[in-house]
């Protein structure tokens, strides 16, 4: 049986570079264990923070160590003797793929955040005419841009908290316009509210605000990250998540819940051990579970997602209301990440899940 060569893309030009390394290491392990050993040949391709694609031998070193290499090959004067030979091989490959990329049968892009799950890398892989895991250009782009995402959810009739879209030009405008903008936000949403860059993941640049002065500071900060900003009304609710798997006929996992002591689920809480607790399955009724599962698949189809996604919700227990928060088309993928844990609790172990995603990529490409 001929093995399929799986190009595992990881790293990337994003603030979630290190998160990608952890996800890639877990997926690489799954591809080289059990039944997957006879089906797949791993071909890791590491993308540096400067955008340079590294060949498989160097990429394998990164995977095995689980850490960034000692030199990112960005400063020729500081390169070590070990990496200088690699630099000579790869210096011409900035913004290009290494030769091994032509041998890949199916890509597994485990890239998080901008330039990874926003449709950019998906467009490149589409041009290669090779199958790849996850959503295409449209699904990835809509899943990344919170404003476009919410417009799609609204069109699908999915309930959401009130929000207002803002642009950087409105925030960094003349002194007469900015106060009026803040007045409009206060009137429409009140306090507390959340200010978020529209195109960043992992809670980067997000702030919870309760006062006018905090709103002004948060808007200015968010504008430094993105030209599109979204402000959402705060709601006192439980945070529930559901994993989705499939293409045109997606299925939903059991529902999980995240609890934490911090003010909101920020970057530190999300990636610091012990800062948050996961409950799988969530301690909610069967009716609430079924409603969330149905909304999760609707959201998946609304943005034209494919392969995988994690959908996050707010559950207001006092009123029974459920609001969709967002969809993540390339969620964290370590053995302790919510997405694979939800599927493990639903009867699909990690290695089988990785295999399933590759098969879904092949299925979608064949149509």
mmCIF file of C-alpha atoms in Angstrom, residues 35-350:
data_model
loop_
_atom_site.group_PDB
_atom_site.id
_atom_site.type_symbol
_atom_site.label_atom_id
_atom_site.label_comp_id
_atom_site.label_asym_id
_atom_site.label_seq_id
_atom_site.Cartn_x
_atom_site.Cartn_y
_atom_site.Cartn_z
ATOM 1 C CA UNK A 35 -2.886 2.405 11.919
ATOM 2 C CA UNK A 36 -1.829 5.808 10.621
ATOM 3 C CA UNK A 37 1.754 4.557 10.368
ATOM 4 C CA UNK A 38 0.851 2.328 7.426
ATOM 5 C CA UNK A 39 -1.271 4.984 5.710
ATOM 6 C CA UNK A 40 0.713 8.217 5.919
ATOM 7 C CA UNK A 41 4.221 9.536 5.478
ATOM 8 C CA UNK A 42 4.879 12.699 7.468
ATOM 9 C CA UNK A 43 6.462 15.633 5.626
ATOM 10 C CA UNK A 44 6.720 18.576 8.046
ATOM 11 C CA UNK A 45 7.172 22.072 6.619
ATOM 12 C CA UNK A 46 7.986 24.786 9.141
ATOM 13 C CA UNK A 47 7.135 28.421 8.302
ATOM 14 C CA UNK A 48 9.261 30.919 10.207
ATOM 15 C CA UNK A 49 7.895 34.107 11.670
ATOM 16 C CA UNK A 50 9.464 36.015 8.770
ATOM 17 C CA UNK A 51 7.544 33.870 6.266
ATOM 18 C CA UNK A 52 10.410 31.629 5.181
ATOM 19 C CA UNK A 53 9.451 28.004 4.489
ATOM 20 C CA UNK A 54 11.980 25.471 5.772
ATOM 21 C CA UNK A 55 12.769 22.044 4.278
ATOM 22 C CA UNK A 56 11.614 18.861 5.947
ATOM 23 C CA UNK A 57 14.862 17.977 7.752
ATOM 24 C CA UNK A 58 15.008 21.310 9.555
ATOM 25 C CA UNK A 59 11.246 21.215 10.164
ATOM 26 C CA UNK A 60 11.554 17.760 11.727
ATOM 27 C CA UNK A 61 14.122 19.134 14.177
ATOM 28 C CA UNK A 62 11.633 21.783 15.257
ATOM 29 C CA UNK A 63 8.919 19.166 15.755
ATOM 30 C CA UNK A 64 11.135 16.858 17.775
ATOM 31 C CA UNK A 65 12.395 19.586 20.077
ATOM 32 C CA UNK A 66 9.007 21.229 20.456
ATOM 33 C CA UNK A 67 10.812 24.571 20.553
ATOM 34 C CA UNK A 68 11.888 27.263 18.162
ATOM 35 C CA UNK A 69 15.316 26.666 16.603
ATOM 36 C CA UNK A 70 18.218 28.608 18.096
ATOM 37 C CA UNK A 71 18.420 30.718 14.935
ATOM 38 C CA UNK A 72 15.421 31.859 12.896
ATOM 39 C CA UNK A 73 17.786 32.503 9.962
ATOM 40 C CA UNK A 74 16.718 36.141 9.796
ATOM 41 C CA UNK A 75 20.138 37.674 10.515
ATOM 42 C CA UNK A 76 22.943 36.366 8.324
ATOM 43 C CA UNK A 77 25.610 37.798 10.631
ATOM 44 C CA UNK A 78 24.387 35.752 13.604
ATOM 45 C CA UNK A 79 23.838 32.404 11.936
ATOM 46 C CA UNK A 80 25.582 29.447 13.463
ATOM 47 C CA UNK A 81 27.678 27.076 11.414
ATOM 48 C CA UNK A 82 24.954 24.451 11.745
ATOM 49 C CA UNK A 83 22.268 26.644 10.268
ATOM 50 C CA UNK A 84 24.378 28.417 7.671
ATOM 51 C CA UNK A 85 24.156 25.471 5.305
ATOM 52 C CA UNK A 86 20.393 25.461 5.731
ATOM 53 C CA UNK A 87 20.350 29.179 5.055
ATOM 54 C CA UNK A 88 22.247 28.712 1.810
ATOM 55 C CA UNK A 89 19.694 26.109 0.774
ATOM 56 C CA UNK A 90 16.655 28.105 1.818
ATOM 57 C CA UNK A 91 17.590 31.785 1.478
ATOM 58 C CA UNK A 92 16.044 31.823 -1.974
ATOM 59 C CA UNK A 93 12.820 30.351 -0.635
ATOM 60 C CA UNK A 94 11.477 33.394 1.192
ATOM 61 C CA UNK A 95 7.774 33.451 0.214
ATOM 62 C CA UNK A 96 8.385 30.260 -1.768
ATOM 63 C CA UNK A 97 7.988 26.585 -0.952
ATOM 64 C CA UNK A 98 10.909 24.163 -0.509
ATOM 65 C CA UNK A 99 11.390 21.458 -3.175
ATOM 66 C CA UNK A 100 9.717 18.799 -0.991
ATOM 67 C CA UNK A 101 6.394 20.639 -1.277
ATOM 68 C CA UNK A 102 5.971 19.280 -4.801
ATOM 69 C CA UNK A 103 5.883 15.753 -3.361
ATOM 70 C CA UNK A 104 2.971 16.376 -0.967
ATOM 71 C CA UNK A 105 -0.250 14.436 -1.616
ATOM 72 C CA UNK A 106 -2.381 16.229 0.983
ATOM 73 C CA UNK A 107 -1.677 19.278 3.140
ATOM 74 C CA UNK A 108 -2.497 19.608 6.834
ATOM 75 C CA UNK A 109 -2.127 23.351 7.578
ATOM 76 C CA UNK A 110 -2.119 23.638 11.362
ATOM 77 C CA UNK A 111 -1.590 27.397 11.299
ATOM 78 C CA UNK A 112 -3.494 29.623 13.722
ATOM 79 C CA UNK A 113 -4.402 33.287 13.419
ATOM 80 C CA UNK A 114 -3.650 35.740 10.578
ATOM 81 C CA UNK A 115 -1.826 34.328 7.539
ATOM 82 C CA UNK A 116 -2.829 30.843 8.635
ATOM 83 C CA UNK A 117 -6.569 30.456 9.058
ATOM 84 C CA UNK A 118 -7.779 33.597 7.299
ATOM 85 C CA UNK A 119 -7.825 32.261 3.735
ATOM 86 C CA UNK A 120 -4.323 33.368 2.718
ATOM 87 C CA UNK A 121 -2.554 30.009 2.983
ATOM 88 C CA UNK A 122 -5.712 28.274 1.768
ATOM 89 C CA UNK A 123 -5.566 30.316 -1.434
ATOM 90 C CA UNK A 124 -1.986 29.223 -2.020
ATOM 91 C CA UNK A 125 -2.828 25.563 -1.391
ATOM 92 C CA UNK A 126 -5.814 25.876 -3.714
ATOM 93 C CA UNK A 127 -3.492 27.117 -6.466
ATOM 94 C CA UNK A 128 -1.286 24.065 -5.886
ATOM 95 C CA UNK A 129 -4.330 21.903 -6.773
ATOM 96 C CA UNK A 130 -3.580 19.562 -3.898
ATOM 97 C CA UNK A 131 -6.115 18.544 -1.193
ATOM 98 C CA UNK A 132 -5.803 20.274 2.172
ATOM 99 C CA UNK A 133 -7.405 19.831 5.585
ATOM 100 C CA UNK A 134 -9.917 22.415 6.737
ATOM 101 C CA UNK A 135 -11.952 25.220 5.239
ATOM 102 C CA UNK A 136 -11.267 26.835 1.895
ATOM 103 C CA UNK A 137 -10.632 30.497 1.165
ATOM 104 C CA UNK A 138 -14.179 31.715 1.852
ATOM 105 C CA UNK A 139 -14.813 29.685 4.998
ATOM 106 C CA UNK A 140 -11.433 30.559 6.457
ATOM 107 C CA UNK A 141 -11.746 34.272 5.708
ATOM 108 C CA UNK A 142 -15.253 34.535 7.121
ATOM 109 C CA UNK A 143 -14.290 32.482 10.145
ATOM 110 C CA UNK A 144 -11.431 34.876 10.851
ATOM 111 C CA UNK A 145 -13.151 38.217 10.313
ATOM 112 C CA UNK A 146 -15.574 38.664 13.199
ATOM 113 C CA UNK A 147 -17.648 41.276 11.355
ATOM 114 C CA UNK A 148 -18.144 39.172 8.213
ATOM 115 C CA UNK A 149 -18.777 36.146 10.440
ATOM 116 C CA UNK A 150 -21.537 37.913 12.348
ATOM 117 C CA UNK A 151 -23.162 39.084 9.137
ATOM 118 C CA UNK A 152 -23.274 35.461 7.935
ATOM 119 C CA UNK A 153 -24.693 34.298 11.271
ATOM 120 C CA UNK A 154 -27.378 37.001 11.135
ATOM 121 C CA UNK A 155 -28.333 35.924 7.614
ATOM 122 C CA UNK A 156 -28.685 32.355 8.901
ATOM 123 C CA UNK A 157 -30.971 33.536 11.702
ATOM 124 C CA UNK A 158 -28.578 32.650 14.524
ATOM 125 C CA UNK A 159 -29.083 34.757 17.693
ATOM 126 C CA UNK A 160 -26.163 36.971 18.739
ATOM 127 C CA UNK A 161 -25.457 39.660 21.322
ATOM 128 C CA UNK A 162 -25.727 43.252 20.108
ATOM 129 C CA UNK A 163 -22.609 44.564 18.390
ATOM 130 C CA UNK A 164 -21.264 47.502 16.443
ATOM 131 C CA UNK A 165 -18.622 47.454 13.709
ATOM 132 C CA UNK A 166 -16.008 50.221 13.762
ATOM 133 C CA UNK A 167 -13.085 51.130 11.528
ATOM 134 C CA UNK A 168 -9.632 52.405 12.436
ATOM 135 C CA UNK A 169 -10.277 55.581 10.471
ATOM 136 C CA UNK A 170 -13.272 56.352 12.686
ATOM 137 C CA UNK A 171 -11.192 55.857 15.835
ATOM 138 C CA UNK A 172 -8.126 57.734 14.624
ATOM 139 C CA UNK A 173 -10.163 60.558 13.175
ATOM 140 C CA UNK A 174 -10.343 64.203 14.187
ATOM 141 C CA UNK A 175 -11.272 65.055 17.810
ATOM 142 C CA UNK A 176 -14.825 65.944 16.824
ATOM 143 C CA UNK A 177 -15.699 62.517 15.342
ATOM 144 C CA UNK A 178 -14.267 60.162 17.970
ATOM 145 C CA UNK A 179 -16.418 61.410 20.897
ATOM 146 C CA UNK A 180 -19.554 60.974 18.771
ATOM 147 C CA UNK A 181 -18.472 57.410 17.954
ATOM 148 C CA UNK A 182 -18.121 56.638 21.664
ATOM 149 C CA UNK A 183 -21.524 58.211 22.326
ATOM 150 C CA UNK A 184 -23.093 55.926 19.706
ATOM 151 C CA UNK A 185 -21.455 52.814 21.183
ATOM 152 C CA UNK A 186 -22.580 53.691 24.705
ATOM 153 C CA UNK A 187 -26.157 54.295 23.535
ATOM 154 C CA UNK A 188 -26.325 51.096 21.488
ATOM 155 C CA UNK A 189 -24.480 48.647 23.733
ATOM 156 C CA UNK A 190 -24.016 50.134 27.189
ATOM 157 C CA UNK A 191 -21.527 48.748 29.697
ATOM 158 C CA UNK A 192 -19.851 46.399 30.127
ATOM 159 C CA UNK A 193 -18.860 45.763 26.528
ATOM 160 C CA UNK A 194 -15.982 44.079 24.737
ATOM 161 C CA UNK A 195 -13.695 45.720 22.176
ATOM 162 C CA UNK A 196 -12.042 43.309 19.746
ATOM 163 C CA UNK A 197 -9.844 43.506 16.648
ATOM 164 C CA UNK A 198 -11.905 41.836 13.923
ATOM 165 C CA UNK A 199 -9.099 39.664 12.543
ATOM 166 C CA UNK A 200 -7.035 38.358 15.434
ATOM 167 C CA UNK A 201 -7.405 35.098 17.316
ATOM 168 C CA UNK A 202 -6.633 33.834 20.822
ATOM 169 C CA UNK A 203 -8.169 36.899 22.491
ATOM 170 C CA UNK A 204 -5.270 39.124 21.357
ATOM 171 C CA UNK A 205 -6.098 42.826 21.652
ATOM 172 C CA UNK A 206 -9.444 42.222 23.376
ATOM 173 C CA UNK A 207 -10.536 44.368 26.306
ATOM 174 C CA UNK A 208 -13.554 44.399 28.609
ATOM 175 C CA UNK A 209 -14.604 47.972 29.346
ATOM 176 C CA UNK A 210 -16.948 49.473 31.939
ATOM 177 C CA UNK A 211 -16.252 53.204 31.633
ATOM 178 C CA UNK A 212 -15.948 55.822 28.911
ATOM 179 C CA UNK A 213 -12.219 56.243 29.549
ATOM 180 C CA UNK A 214 -11.684 52.476 29.251
ATOM 181 C CA UNK A 215 -13.693 52.420 26.017
ATOM 182 C CA UNK A 216 -11.552 55.142 24.476
ATOM 183 C CA UNK A 217 -8.320 53.385 25.462
ATOM 184 C CA UNK A 218 -9.540 49.973 24.258
ATOM 185 C CA UNK A 219 -10.634 51.334 20.883
ATOM 186 C CA UNK A 220 -7.270 53.007 20.358
ATOM 187 C CA UNK A 221 -5.447 49.809 21.326
ATOM 188 C CA UNK A 222 -7.594 47.589 19.082
ATOM 189 C CA UNK A 223 -7.014 49.957 16.162
ATOM 190 C CA UNK A 224 -3.272 49.359 16.506
ATOM 191 C CA UNK A 225 -3.910 45.678 15.737
ATOM 192 C CA UNK A 226 -6.491 45.870 12.948
ATOM 193 C CA UNK A 227 -8.270 48.359 10.706
ATOM 194 C CA UNK A 228 -11.596 46.648 11.465
ATOM 195 C CA UNK A 229 -12.831 46.536 15.057
ATOM 196 C CA UNK A 230 -15.964 45.104 16.631
ATOM 197 C CA UNK A 231 -17.592 46.148 19.914
ATOM 198 C CA UNK A 232 -19.952 43.656 21.540
ATOM 199 C CA UNK A 233 -22.409 44.035 24.395
ATOM 200 C CA UNK A 234 -21.405 42.148 27.525
ATOM 201 C CA UNK A 235 -23.638 39.375 28.789
ATOM 202 C CA UNK A 236 -23.598 37.350 32.007
ATOM 203 C CA UNK A 237 -23.509 33.817 30.696
ATOM 204 C CA UNK A 238 -21.851 30.420 30.757
ATOM 205 C CA UNK A 239 -19.363 29.744 27.938
ATOM 206 C CA UNK A 240 -20.089 26.559 26.017
ATOM 207 C CA UNK A 241 -18.295 25.061 23.029
ATOM 208 C CA UNK A 242 -19.130 22.459 20.408
ATOM 209 C CA UNK A 243 -16.877 20.780 17.842
ATOM 210 C CA UNK A 244 -18.016 20.197 14.264
ATOM 211 C CA UNK A 245 -16.639 17.601 11.845
ATOM 212 C CA UNK A 246 -17.500 17.039 8.196
ATOM 213 C CA UNK A 247 -18.028 18.808 4.898
ATOM 214 C CA UNK A 248 -21.484 19.312 3.392
ATOM 215 C CA UNK A 249 -23.134 17.068 6.006
ATOM 216 C CA UNK A 250 -21.353 18.058 9.235
ATOM 217 C CA UNK A 251 -21.937 16.470 12.606
ATOM 218 C CA UNK A 252 -21.573 17.968 16.068
ATOM 219 C CA UNK A 253 -19.785 16.622 19.133
ATOM 220 C CA UNK A 254 -20.893 16.622 22.730
ATOM 221 C CA UNK A 255 -20.932 20.093 24.287
ATOM 222 C CA UNK A 256 -18.181 21.317 26.604
ATOM 223 C CA UNK A 257 -17.965 24.182 29.069
ATOM 224 C CA UNK A 258 -15.111 26.490 30.070
ATOM 225 C CA UNK A 259 -15.022 28.099 33.504
ATOM 226 C CA UNK A 260 -12.438 30.563 34.798
ATOM 227 C CA UNK A 261 -11.808 33.056 37.575
ATOM 228 C CA UNK A 262 -10.442 35.869 35.406
ATOM 229 C CA UNK A 263 -12.605 38.712 34.146
ATOM 230 C CA UNK A 264 -12.917 37.069 30.737
ATOM 231 C CA UNK A 265 -11.324 34.305 28.670
ATOM 232 C CA UNK A 266 -8.206 36.274 27.687
ATOM 233 C CA UNK A 267 -4.897 35.050 26.198
ATOM 234 C CA UNK A 268 -3.265 34.365 29.569
ATOM 235 C CA UNK A 269 -6.271 32.421 30.831
ATOM 236 C CA UNK A 270 -6.511 30.452 27.595
ATOM 237 C CA UNK A 271 -2.874 29.302 27.487
ATOM 238 C CA UNK A 272 -1.789 29.172 31.151
ATOM 239 C CA UNK A 273 -2.239 25.798 32.812
ATOM 240 C CA UNK A 274 -4.644 25.891 35.717
ATOM 241 C CA UNK A 275 -6.240 29.213 34.746
ATOM 242 C CA UNK A 276 -9.356 27.589 33.262
ATOM 243 C CA UNK A 277 -11.326 24.402 33.823
ATOM 244 C CA UNK A 278 -12.969 22.299 31.129
ATOM 245 C CA UNK A 279 -16.101 20.245 31.717
ATOM 246 C CA UNK A 280 -16.878 17.613 29.095
ATOM 247 C CA UNK A 281 -19.728 17.042 28.705
ATOM 248 C CA UNK A 282 -21.111 20.363 29.886
ATOM 249 C CA UNK A 283 -23.535 20.245 32.785
ATOM 250 C CA UNK A 284 -26.586 21.334 30.814
ATOM 251 C CA UNK A 285 -29.872 19.688 29.881
ATOM 252 C CA UNK A 286 -30.330 17.463 26.854
ATOM 253 C CA UNK A 287 -32.524 20.130 25.271
ATOM 254 C CA UNK A 288 -29.821 22.802 25.579
ATOM 255 C CA UNK A 289 -27.218 20.350 24.259
ATOM 256 C CA UNK A 290 -29.353 19.519 21.226
ATOM 257 C CA UNK A 291 -30.002 23.206 20.520
ATOM 258 C CA UNK A 292 -26.306 24.061 20.659
ATOM 259 C CA UNK A 293 -25.389 21.139 18.419
ATOM 260 C CA UNK A 294 -27.952 22.255 15.844
ATOM 261 C CA UNK A 295 -26.747 25.875 15.981
ATOM 262 C CA UNK A 296 -23.119 24.719 15.653
ATOM 263 C CA UNK A 297 -23.778 22.888 12.391
ATOM 264 C CA UNK A 298 -25.841 25.826 11.104
ATOM 265 C CA UNK A 299 -22.951 28.184 11.834
ATOM 266 C CA UNK A 300 -20.527 25.799 10.111
ATOM 267 C CA UNK A 301 -22.622 25.825 6.948
ATOM 268 C CA UNK A 302 -23.332 29.582 7.154
ATOM 269 C CA UNK A 303 -19.649 30.461 6.643
ATOM 270 C CA UNK A 304 -19.007 27.564 4.234
ATOM 271 C CA UNK A 305 -16.600 25.858 6.636
ATOM 272 C CA UNK A 306 -15.150 22.428 5.847
ATOM 273 C CA UNK A 307 -13.387 19.646 7.708
ATOM 274 C CA UNK A 308 -13.358 21.025 11.217
ATOM 275 C CA UNK A 309 -14.428 23.930 13.368
ATOM 276 C CA UNK A 310 -15.122 24.772 16.986
ATOM 277 C CA UNK A 311 -18.173 26.927 17.658
ATOM 278 C CA UNK A 312 -18.439 28.974 20.863
ATOM 279 C CA UNK A 313 -21.640 30.038 22.603
ATOM 280 C CA UNK A 314 -22.997 32.105 25.489
ATOM 281 C CA UNK A 315 -25.706 30.381 27.544
ATOM 282 C CA UNK A 316 -27.729 32.756 29.722
ATOM 283 C CA UNK A 317 -29.043 30.320 32.293
ATOM 284 C CA UNK A 318 -31.501 32.792 33.869
ATOM 285 C CA UNK A 319 -33.446 33.264 30.650
ATOM 286 C CA UNK A 320 -32.542 30.108 28.735
ATOM 287 C CA UNK A 321 -31.154 32.193 25.862
ATOM 288 C CA UNK A 322 -28.294 30.900 23.735
ATOM 289 C CA UNK A 323 -26.170 33.324 21.712
ATOM 290 C CA UNK A 324 -23.576 32.239 19.194
ATOM 291 C CA UNK A 325 -20.235 33.922 19.869
ATOM 292 C CA UNK A 326 -17.865 32.811 17.103
ATOM 293 C CA UNK A 327 -16.544 29.990 14.958
ATOM 294 C CA UNK A 328 -12.904 28.930 14.854
ATOM 295 C CA UNK A 329 -12.016 27.077 11.646
ATOM 296 C CA UNK A 330 -8.582 25.929 12.853
ATOM 297 C CA UNK A 331 -8.833 25.497 16.625
ATOM 298 C CA UNK A 332 -5.980 24.465 18.883
ATOM 299 C CA UNK A 333 -5.089 20.829 18.233
ATOM 300 C CA UNK A 334 -3.065 19.419 21.104
ATOM 301 C CA UNK A 335 -4.295 16.360 22.982
ATOM 302 C CA UNK A 336 -5.574 18.688 25.724
ATOM 303 C CA UNK A 337 -7.240 21.231 23.404
ATOM 304 C CA UNK A 338 -11.015 21.528 23.516
ATOM 305 C CA UNK A 339 -11.657 20.411 19.917
ATOM 306 C CA UNK A 340 -10.016 16.943 20.064
ATOM 307 C CA UNK A 341 -11.188 16.473 23.664
ATOM 308 C CA UNK A 342 -14.801 17.027 22.600
ATOM 309 C CA UNK A 343 -14.454 14.400 19.886
ATOM 310 C CA UNK A 344 -12.705 11.984 22.231
ATOM 311 C CA UNK A 345 -15.717 12.271 24.539
ATOM 312 C CA UNK A 346 -17.916 11.678 21.479
ATOM 313 C CA UNK A 347 -16.126 8.426 20.634
ATOM 314 C CA UNK A 348 -13.422 9.544 18.199
ATOM 315 C CA UNK A 349 -9.878 9.315 19.657
ATOM 316 C CA UNK A 350 -7.135 11.741 18.594
#
